[in-house]
CSV table of C-alpha atoms in Angstrom, one decimal:
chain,number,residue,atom,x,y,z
A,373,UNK,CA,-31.9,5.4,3.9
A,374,UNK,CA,-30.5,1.7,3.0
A,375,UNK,CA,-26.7,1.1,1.9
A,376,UNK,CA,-26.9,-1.1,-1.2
A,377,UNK,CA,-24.3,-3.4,-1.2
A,378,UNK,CA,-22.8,-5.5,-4.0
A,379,UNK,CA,-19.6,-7.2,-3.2
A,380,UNK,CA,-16.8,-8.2,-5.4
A,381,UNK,CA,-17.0,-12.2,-7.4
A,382,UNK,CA,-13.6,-12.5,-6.6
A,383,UNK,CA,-11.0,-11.0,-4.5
A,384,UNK,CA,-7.7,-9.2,-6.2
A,385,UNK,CA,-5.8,-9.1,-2.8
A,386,UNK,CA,-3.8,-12.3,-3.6
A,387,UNK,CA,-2.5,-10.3,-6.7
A,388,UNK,CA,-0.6,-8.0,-4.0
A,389,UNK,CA,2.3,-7.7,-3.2
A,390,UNK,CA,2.0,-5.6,0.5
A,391,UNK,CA,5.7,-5.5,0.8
A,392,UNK,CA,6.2,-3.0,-2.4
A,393,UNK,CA,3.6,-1.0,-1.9
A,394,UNK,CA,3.7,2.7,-4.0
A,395,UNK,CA,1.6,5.9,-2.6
A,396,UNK,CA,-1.8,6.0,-3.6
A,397,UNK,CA,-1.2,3.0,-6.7
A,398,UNK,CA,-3.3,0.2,-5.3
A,399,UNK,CA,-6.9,0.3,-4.1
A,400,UNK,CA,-9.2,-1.9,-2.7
A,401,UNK,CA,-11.9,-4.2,-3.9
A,402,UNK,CA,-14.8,-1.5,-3.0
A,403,UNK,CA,-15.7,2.0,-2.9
A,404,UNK,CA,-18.6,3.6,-1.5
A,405,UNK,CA,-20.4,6.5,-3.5
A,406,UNK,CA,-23.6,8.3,-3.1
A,407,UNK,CA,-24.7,10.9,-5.7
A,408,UNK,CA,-26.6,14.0,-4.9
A,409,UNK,CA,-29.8,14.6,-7.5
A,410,UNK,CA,-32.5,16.7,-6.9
A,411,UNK,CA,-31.7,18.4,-4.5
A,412,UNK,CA,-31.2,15.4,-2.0
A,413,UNK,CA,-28.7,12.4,-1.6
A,414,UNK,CA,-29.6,9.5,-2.9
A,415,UNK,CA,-29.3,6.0,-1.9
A,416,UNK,CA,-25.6,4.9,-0.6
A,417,UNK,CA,-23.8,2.0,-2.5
A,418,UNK,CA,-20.7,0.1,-1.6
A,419,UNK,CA,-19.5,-2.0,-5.0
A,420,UNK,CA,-16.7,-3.0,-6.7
A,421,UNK,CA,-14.0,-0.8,-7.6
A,422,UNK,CA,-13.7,0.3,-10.8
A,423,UNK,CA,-14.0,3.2,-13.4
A,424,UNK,CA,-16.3,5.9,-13.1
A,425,UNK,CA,-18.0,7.7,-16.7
A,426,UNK,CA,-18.6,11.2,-17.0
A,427,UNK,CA,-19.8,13.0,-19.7
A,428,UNK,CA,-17.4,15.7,-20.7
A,429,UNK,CA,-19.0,18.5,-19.7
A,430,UNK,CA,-19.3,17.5,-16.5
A,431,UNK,CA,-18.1,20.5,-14.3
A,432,UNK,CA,-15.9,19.5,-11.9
A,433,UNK,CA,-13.7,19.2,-15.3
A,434,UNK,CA,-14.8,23.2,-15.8
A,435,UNK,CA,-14.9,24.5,-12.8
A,436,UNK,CA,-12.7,22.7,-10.3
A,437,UNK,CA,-15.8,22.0,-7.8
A,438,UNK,CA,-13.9,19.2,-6.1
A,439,UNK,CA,-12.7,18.6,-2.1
A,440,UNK,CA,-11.5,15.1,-0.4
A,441,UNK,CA,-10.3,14.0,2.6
A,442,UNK,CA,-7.1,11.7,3.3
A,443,UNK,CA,-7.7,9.6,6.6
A,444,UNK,CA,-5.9,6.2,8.1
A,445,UNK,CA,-7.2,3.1,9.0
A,446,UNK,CA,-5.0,0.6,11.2
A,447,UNK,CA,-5.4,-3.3,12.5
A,448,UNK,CA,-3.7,-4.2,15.8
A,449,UNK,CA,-2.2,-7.7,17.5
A,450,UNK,CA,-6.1,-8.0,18.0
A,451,UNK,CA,-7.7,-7.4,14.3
A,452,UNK,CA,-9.2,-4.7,15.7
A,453,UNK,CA,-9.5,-1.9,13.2
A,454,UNK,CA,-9.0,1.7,14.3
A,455,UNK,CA,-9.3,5.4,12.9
A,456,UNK,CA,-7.7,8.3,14.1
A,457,UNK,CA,-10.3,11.8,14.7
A,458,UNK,CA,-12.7,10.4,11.9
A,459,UNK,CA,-15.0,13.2,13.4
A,460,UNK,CA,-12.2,15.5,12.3
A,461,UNK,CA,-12.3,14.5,8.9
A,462,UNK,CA,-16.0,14.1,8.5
A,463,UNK,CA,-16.6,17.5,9.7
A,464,UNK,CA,-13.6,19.2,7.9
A,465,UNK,CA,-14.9,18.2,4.4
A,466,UNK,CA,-18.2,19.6,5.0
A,467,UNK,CA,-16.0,22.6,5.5
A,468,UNK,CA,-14.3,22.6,2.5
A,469,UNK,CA,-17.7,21.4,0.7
A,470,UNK,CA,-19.4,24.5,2.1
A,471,UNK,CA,-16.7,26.7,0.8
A,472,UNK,CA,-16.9,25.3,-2.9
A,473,UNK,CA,-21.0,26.2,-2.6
A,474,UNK,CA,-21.2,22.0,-2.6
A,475,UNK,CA,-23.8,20.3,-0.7
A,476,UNK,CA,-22.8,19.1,3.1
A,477,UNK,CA,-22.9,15.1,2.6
A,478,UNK,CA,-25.0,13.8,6.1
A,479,UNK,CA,-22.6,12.7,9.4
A,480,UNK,CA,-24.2,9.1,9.9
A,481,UNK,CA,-24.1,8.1,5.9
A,482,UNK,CA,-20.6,9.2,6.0
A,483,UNK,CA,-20.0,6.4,9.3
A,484,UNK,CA,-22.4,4.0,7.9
A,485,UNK,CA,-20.7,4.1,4.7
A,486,UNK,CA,-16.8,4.1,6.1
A,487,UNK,CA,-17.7,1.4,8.7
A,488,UNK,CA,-19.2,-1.1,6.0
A,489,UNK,CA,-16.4,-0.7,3.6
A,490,UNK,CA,-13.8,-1.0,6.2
A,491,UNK,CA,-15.3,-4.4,7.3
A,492,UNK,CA,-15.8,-5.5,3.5
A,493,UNK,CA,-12.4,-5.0,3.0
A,494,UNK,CA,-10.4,-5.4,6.4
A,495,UNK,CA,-8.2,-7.8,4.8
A,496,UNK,CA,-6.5,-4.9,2.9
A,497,UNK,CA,-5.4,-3.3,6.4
A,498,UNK,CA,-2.4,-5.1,7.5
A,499,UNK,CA,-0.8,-5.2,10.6
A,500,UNK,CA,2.6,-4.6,10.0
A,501,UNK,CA,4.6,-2.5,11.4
A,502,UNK,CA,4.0,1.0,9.9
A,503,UNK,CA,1.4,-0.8,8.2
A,504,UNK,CA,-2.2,1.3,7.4
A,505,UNK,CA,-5.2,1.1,5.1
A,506,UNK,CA,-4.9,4.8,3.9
A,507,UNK,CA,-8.8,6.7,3.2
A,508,UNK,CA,-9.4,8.7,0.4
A,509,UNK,CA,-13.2,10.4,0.8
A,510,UNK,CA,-14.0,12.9,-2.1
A,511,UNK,CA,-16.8,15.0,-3.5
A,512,UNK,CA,-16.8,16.2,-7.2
A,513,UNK,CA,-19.4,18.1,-9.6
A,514,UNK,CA,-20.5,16.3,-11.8
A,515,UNK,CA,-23.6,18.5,-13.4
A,516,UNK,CA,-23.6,17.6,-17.3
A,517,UNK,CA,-23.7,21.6,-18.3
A,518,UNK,CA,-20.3,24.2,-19.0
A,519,UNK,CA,-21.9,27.6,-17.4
A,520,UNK,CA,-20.2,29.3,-15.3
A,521,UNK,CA,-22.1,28.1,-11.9
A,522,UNK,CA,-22.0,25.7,-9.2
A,523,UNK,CA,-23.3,22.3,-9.9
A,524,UNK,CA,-27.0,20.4,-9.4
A,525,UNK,CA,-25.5,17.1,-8.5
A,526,UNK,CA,-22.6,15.7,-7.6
A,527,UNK,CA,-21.2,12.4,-6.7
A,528,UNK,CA,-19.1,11.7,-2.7
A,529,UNK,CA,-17.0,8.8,-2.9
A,530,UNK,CA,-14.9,6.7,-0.4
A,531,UNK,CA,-11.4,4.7,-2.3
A,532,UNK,CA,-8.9,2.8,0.1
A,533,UNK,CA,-5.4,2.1,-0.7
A,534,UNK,CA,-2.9,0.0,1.4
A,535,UNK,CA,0.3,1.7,2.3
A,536,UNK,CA,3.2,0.9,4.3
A,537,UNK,CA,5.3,3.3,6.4
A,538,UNK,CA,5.5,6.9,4.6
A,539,UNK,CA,9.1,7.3,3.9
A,540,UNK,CA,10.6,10.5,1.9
A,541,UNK,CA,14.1,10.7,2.4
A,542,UNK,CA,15.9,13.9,3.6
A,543,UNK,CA,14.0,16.5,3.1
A,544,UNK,CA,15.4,19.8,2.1
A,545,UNK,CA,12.8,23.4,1.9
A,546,UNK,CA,13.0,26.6,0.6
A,547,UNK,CA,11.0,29.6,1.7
A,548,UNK,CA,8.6,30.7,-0.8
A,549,UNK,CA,9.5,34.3,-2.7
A,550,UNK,CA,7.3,34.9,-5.4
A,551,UNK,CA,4.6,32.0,-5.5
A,552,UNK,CA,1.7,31.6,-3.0
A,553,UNK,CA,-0.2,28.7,-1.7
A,554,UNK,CA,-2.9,30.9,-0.9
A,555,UNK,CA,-4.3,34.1,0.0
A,556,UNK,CA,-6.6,36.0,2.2
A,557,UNK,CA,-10.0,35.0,1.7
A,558,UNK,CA,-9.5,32.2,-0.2
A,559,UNK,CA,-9.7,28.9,-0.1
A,560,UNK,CA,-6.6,27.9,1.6
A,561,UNK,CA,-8.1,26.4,5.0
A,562,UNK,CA,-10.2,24.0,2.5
A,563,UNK,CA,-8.9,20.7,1.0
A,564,UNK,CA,-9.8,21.5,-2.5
A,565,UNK,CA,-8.2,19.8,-5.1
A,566,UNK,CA,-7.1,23.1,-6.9
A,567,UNK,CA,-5.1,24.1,-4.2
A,568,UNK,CA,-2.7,21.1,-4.8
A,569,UNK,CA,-3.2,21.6,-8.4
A,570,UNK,CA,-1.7,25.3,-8.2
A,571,UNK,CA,1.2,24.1,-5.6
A,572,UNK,CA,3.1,22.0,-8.2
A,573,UNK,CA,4.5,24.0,-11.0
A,574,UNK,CA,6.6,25.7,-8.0
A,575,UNK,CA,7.0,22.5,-6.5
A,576,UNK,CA,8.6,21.2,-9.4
A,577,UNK,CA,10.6,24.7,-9.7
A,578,UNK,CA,12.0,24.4,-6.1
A,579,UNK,CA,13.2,20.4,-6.8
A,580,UNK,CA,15.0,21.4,-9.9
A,581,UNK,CA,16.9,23.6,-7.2
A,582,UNK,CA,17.5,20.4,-5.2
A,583,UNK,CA,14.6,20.8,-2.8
A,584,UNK,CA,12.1,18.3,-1.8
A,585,UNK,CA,9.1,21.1,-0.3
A,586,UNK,CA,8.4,24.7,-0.3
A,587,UNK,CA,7.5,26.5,2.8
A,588,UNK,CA,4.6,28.8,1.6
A,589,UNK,CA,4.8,32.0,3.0
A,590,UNK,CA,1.7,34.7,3.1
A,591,UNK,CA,0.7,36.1,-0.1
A,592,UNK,CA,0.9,39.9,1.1
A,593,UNK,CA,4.5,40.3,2.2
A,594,UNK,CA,6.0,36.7,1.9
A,595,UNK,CA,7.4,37.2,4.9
A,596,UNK,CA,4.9,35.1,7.2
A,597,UNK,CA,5.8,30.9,7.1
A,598,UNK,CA,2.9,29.3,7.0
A,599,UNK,CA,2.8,25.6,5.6
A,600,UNK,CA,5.2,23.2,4.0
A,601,UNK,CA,4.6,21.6,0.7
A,602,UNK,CA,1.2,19.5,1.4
A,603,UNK,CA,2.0,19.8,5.6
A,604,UNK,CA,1.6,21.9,8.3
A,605,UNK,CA,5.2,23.2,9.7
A,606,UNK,CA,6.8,23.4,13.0
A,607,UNK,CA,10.0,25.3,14.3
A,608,UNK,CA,11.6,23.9,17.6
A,609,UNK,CA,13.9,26.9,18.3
A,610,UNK,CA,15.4,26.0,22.2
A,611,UNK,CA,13.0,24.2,23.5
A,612,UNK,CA,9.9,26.2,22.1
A,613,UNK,CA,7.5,24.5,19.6
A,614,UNK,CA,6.0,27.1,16.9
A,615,UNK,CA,3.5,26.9,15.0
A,616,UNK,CA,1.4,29.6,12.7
A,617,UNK,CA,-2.0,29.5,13.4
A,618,UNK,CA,-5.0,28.6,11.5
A,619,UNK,CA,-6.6,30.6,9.3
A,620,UNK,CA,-8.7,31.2,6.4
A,621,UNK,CA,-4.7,30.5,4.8
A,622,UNK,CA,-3.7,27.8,6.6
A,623,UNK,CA,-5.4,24.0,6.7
A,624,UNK,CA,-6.2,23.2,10.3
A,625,UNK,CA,-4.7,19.4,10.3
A,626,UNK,CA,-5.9,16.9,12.3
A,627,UNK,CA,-2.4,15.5,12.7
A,628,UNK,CA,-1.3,19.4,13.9
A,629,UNK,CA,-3.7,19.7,16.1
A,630,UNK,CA,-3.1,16.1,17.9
A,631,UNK,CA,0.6,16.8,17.9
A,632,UNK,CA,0.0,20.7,19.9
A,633,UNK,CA,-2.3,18.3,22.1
A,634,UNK,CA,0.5,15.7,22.8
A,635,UNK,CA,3.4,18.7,23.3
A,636,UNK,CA,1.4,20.1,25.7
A,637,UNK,CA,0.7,17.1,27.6
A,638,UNK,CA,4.5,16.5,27.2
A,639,UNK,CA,5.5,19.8,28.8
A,640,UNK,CA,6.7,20.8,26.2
A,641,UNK,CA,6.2,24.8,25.7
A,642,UNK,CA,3.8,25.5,22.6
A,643,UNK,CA,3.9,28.6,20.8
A,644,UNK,CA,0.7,28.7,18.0
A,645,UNK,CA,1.7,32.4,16.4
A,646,UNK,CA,2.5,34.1,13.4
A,647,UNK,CA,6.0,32.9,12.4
A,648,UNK,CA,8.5,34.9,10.2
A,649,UNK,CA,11.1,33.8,7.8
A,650,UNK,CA,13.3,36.6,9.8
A,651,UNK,CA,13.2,35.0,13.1
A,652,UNK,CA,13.8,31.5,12.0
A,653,UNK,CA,17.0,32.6,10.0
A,654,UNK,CA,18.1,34.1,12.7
A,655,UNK,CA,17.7,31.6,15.4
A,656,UNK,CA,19.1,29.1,12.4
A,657,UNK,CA,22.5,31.6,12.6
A,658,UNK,CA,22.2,31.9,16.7
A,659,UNK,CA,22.7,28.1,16.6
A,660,UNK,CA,18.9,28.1,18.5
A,661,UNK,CA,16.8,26.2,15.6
A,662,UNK,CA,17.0,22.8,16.8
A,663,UNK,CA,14.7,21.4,14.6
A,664,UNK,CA,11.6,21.3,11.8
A,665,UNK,CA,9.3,19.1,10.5
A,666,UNK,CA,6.2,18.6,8.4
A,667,UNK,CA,2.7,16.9,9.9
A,668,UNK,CA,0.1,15.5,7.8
A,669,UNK,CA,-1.5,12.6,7.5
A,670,UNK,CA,0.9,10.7,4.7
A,671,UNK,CA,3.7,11.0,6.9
A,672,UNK,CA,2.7,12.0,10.4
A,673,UNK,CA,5.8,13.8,10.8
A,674,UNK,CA,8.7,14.4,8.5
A,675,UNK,CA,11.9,15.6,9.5
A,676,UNK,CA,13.1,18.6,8.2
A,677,UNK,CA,17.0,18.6,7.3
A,678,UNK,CA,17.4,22.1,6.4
A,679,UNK,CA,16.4,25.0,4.3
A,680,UNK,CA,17.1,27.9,1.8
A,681,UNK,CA,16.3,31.8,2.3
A,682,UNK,CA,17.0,33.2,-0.9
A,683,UNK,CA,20.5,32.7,-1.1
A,684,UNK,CA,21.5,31.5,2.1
A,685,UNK,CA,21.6,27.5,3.3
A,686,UNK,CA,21.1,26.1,6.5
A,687,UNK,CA,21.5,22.5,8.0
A,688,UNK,CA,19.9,21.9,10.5
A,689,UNK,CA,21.6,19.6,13.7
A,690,UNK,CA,21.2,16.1,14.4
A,691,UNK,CA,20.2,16.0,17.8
A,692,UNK,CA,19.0,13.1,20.3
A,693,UNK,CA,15.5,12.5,21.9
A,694,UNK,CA,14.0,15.1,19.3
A,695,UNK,CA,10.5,16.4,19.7
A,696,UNK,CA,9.5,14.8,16.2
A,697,UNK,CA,10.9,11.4,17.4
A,698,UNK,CA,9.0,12.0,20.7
A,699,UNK,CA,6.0,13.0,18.9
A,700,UNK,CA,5.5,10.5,16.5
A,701,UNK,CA,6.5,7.3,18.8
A,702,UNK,CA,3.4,8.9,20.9
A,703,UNK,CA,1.1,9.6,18.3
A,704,UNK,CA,1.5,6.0,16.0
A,705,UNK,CA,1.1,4.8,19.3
A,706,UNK,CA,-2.4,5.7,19.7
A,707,UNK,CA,-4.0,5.8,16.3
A,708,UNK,CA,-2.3,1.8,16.2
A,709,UNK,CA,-3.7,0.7,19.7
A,710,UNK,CA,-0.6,0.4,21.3
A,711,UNK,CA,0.1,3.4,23.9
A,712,UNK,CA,-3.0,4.6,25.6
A,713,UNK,CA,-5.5,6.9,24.5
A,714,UNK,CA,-6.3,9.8,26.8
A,715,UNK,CA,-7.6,12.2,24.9
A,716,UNK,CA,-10.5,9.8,23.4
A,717,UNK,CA,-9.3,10.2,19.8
A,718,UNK,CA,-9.3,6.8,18.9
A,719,UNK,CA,-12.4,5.2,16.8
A,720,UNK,CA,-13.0,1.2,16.6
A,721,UNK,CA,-14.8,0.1,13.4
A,722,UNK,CA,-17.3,-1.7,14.5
């Protein structure tokens, strides 16, 4: 199947201004998108960015039959462009697709398609320090009918925005109580958009208490931590790292999984269990939580300050040669060509 490529009269990357970039605001001069029609995918095209019609009853505005994908490209000394576990990604929204009863969208059209863009528009990834070209892939219904079913077609896309260095602030959590992220045989594990939808009214609930995240907890009991805010969640307590495991709850990140990888090489001590809010507030009183942080893509890691259970506050120490400092120098490192790459997880666009 051919890639139909139309490229851009005129290039809007003059009109940027990389040094004050926003999350997610500015986006490339092409996307990528392939509809599904007939059963089948159609051909691929890469052309210029820009809106997208849908007729209104189009049902991913119905029914919520949408997934994506958030990957990073980055340019070293060399120009080289690299990706981090794009195998990861390619295969983890298949996953999500699969669970939405969406169509899987083929391995070597989602690499032909990424490649070409990235190469159309490498000047957007800069080389900065901190610097990356972040990946937005996507699949949405987009059947022109309002029953109650999956969709015929649908439409898989690939947008790129230029960020710079993720930086939140401190970060402050509170364990969830009454609201869940989600539940036992769900669709937690999948990165559907509904999922993020659901998070924010509590979100929003938890910063009007002066919190930046909420540590979900399991739906059952609440008493399980399982994920914070849009991130994974670790607990250094001593000089263990814990981590809940993945389940049909929990997303299995690509940035958690690299970072149990790297603590391991590290000899660090990795603990992947079930983790409850009991223990943690205890080893917070005890003195023994030395540390917690996020990991996701957006961020890589990002330090946790402290945290609320219920009614009781906790700070967390500031403490020298952290695992999250540790972790991060290591892991930038590779996905930007600059440390070395032992575990083969780098990909070069070619």
């Amino acid at each position: 199947m051919s890639l139909h490529i139309e490229k851009i009269a005129t290039s809007k990357i003059n009109d940027v201004d990389f040094s004050k970039l926003s999350f997610g605001q500015i986006f490339t001069d092409h996307m990528f998108e392939c509809d599904f029609e007939n059963g089948a995918w159609q051909t691929p095209k890469i052309r210029p960015y820009q809106p997208i019609a849908f007729d209104p009853s189009a049902k991913v505005f119905h029914y919520g039959q949408a997934v994506f994908e958030g990957m990073k490209a980055y340019k070293d000394k060399n120009d080289d462009i690299w990706l981090f576990r794009p195998d990861q990604n390619q295969e983890r929204i298949n996953k999500s697709a699969e669970r939405l009863d969406m169509p899987a969208f083929p391995k070597e059209l989602f690499f032909e398609g990424l490649n070409e863009l990235l190469k159309i528009d490498s000047q957007w990834v800069q080389k900065g320090e901190g610097d990356a070209l972040y990946i937005r892939p996507f699949v949405i219904a987009t059947e022109n009918c309002v029953s109650a079913s999956s969709s015929k077609n649908y439409k898989f896309m690939i947008i790129c925005a230029p960020v710079q260095a993720y930086y939140a602030g401190e970060v402050r959590v509170t364990f969830a109580d009454k609201y869940s992220r989600s539940a036992n045989g769900g669709v937690g594990f999948a990165k559907a958009a509904g999922n993020y939808a659901a998070s924010f009214y509590p979100a929003r609930l938890a910063e009007e208490q002066g919190y930046q995240q909420i540590v979900w907890t399991d739906a059952s009991t609440h008493e399980y931590l399982e994920e914070a805010g849009t991130m994974n969640v670790f607990f250094r307590v001593n000089d263990t790292l814990i981590t809940a495991p993945t389940s049909d709850r929990i997303l299995d990140g690509i940035t958690r999984k690299s970072l149990i990888e790297l603590a391991k090489d590290e000899g660090i001590n990795v603990e992947v269990r079930p983790v409850t809010r009991k223990e943690i507030v205890e080893a917070a009183r005890k003195g023994e939580l030395k540390e917690m942080f996020g990991a996701g893509t957006a961020a890589v890691i990002s330090v946790i300050k402290g945290f609320a259970d219920q009614d009781e506050k906790f700070e967390l120490p500031v403490i020298e040669n952290s695992y999250a400092t540790l972790l991060k120098t290591r892991l930038t490192g590779i996905q930007q060509n600059k440390l070395e790459d032992k575990f083969g997880w780098r990909y070069k666009v070619q």
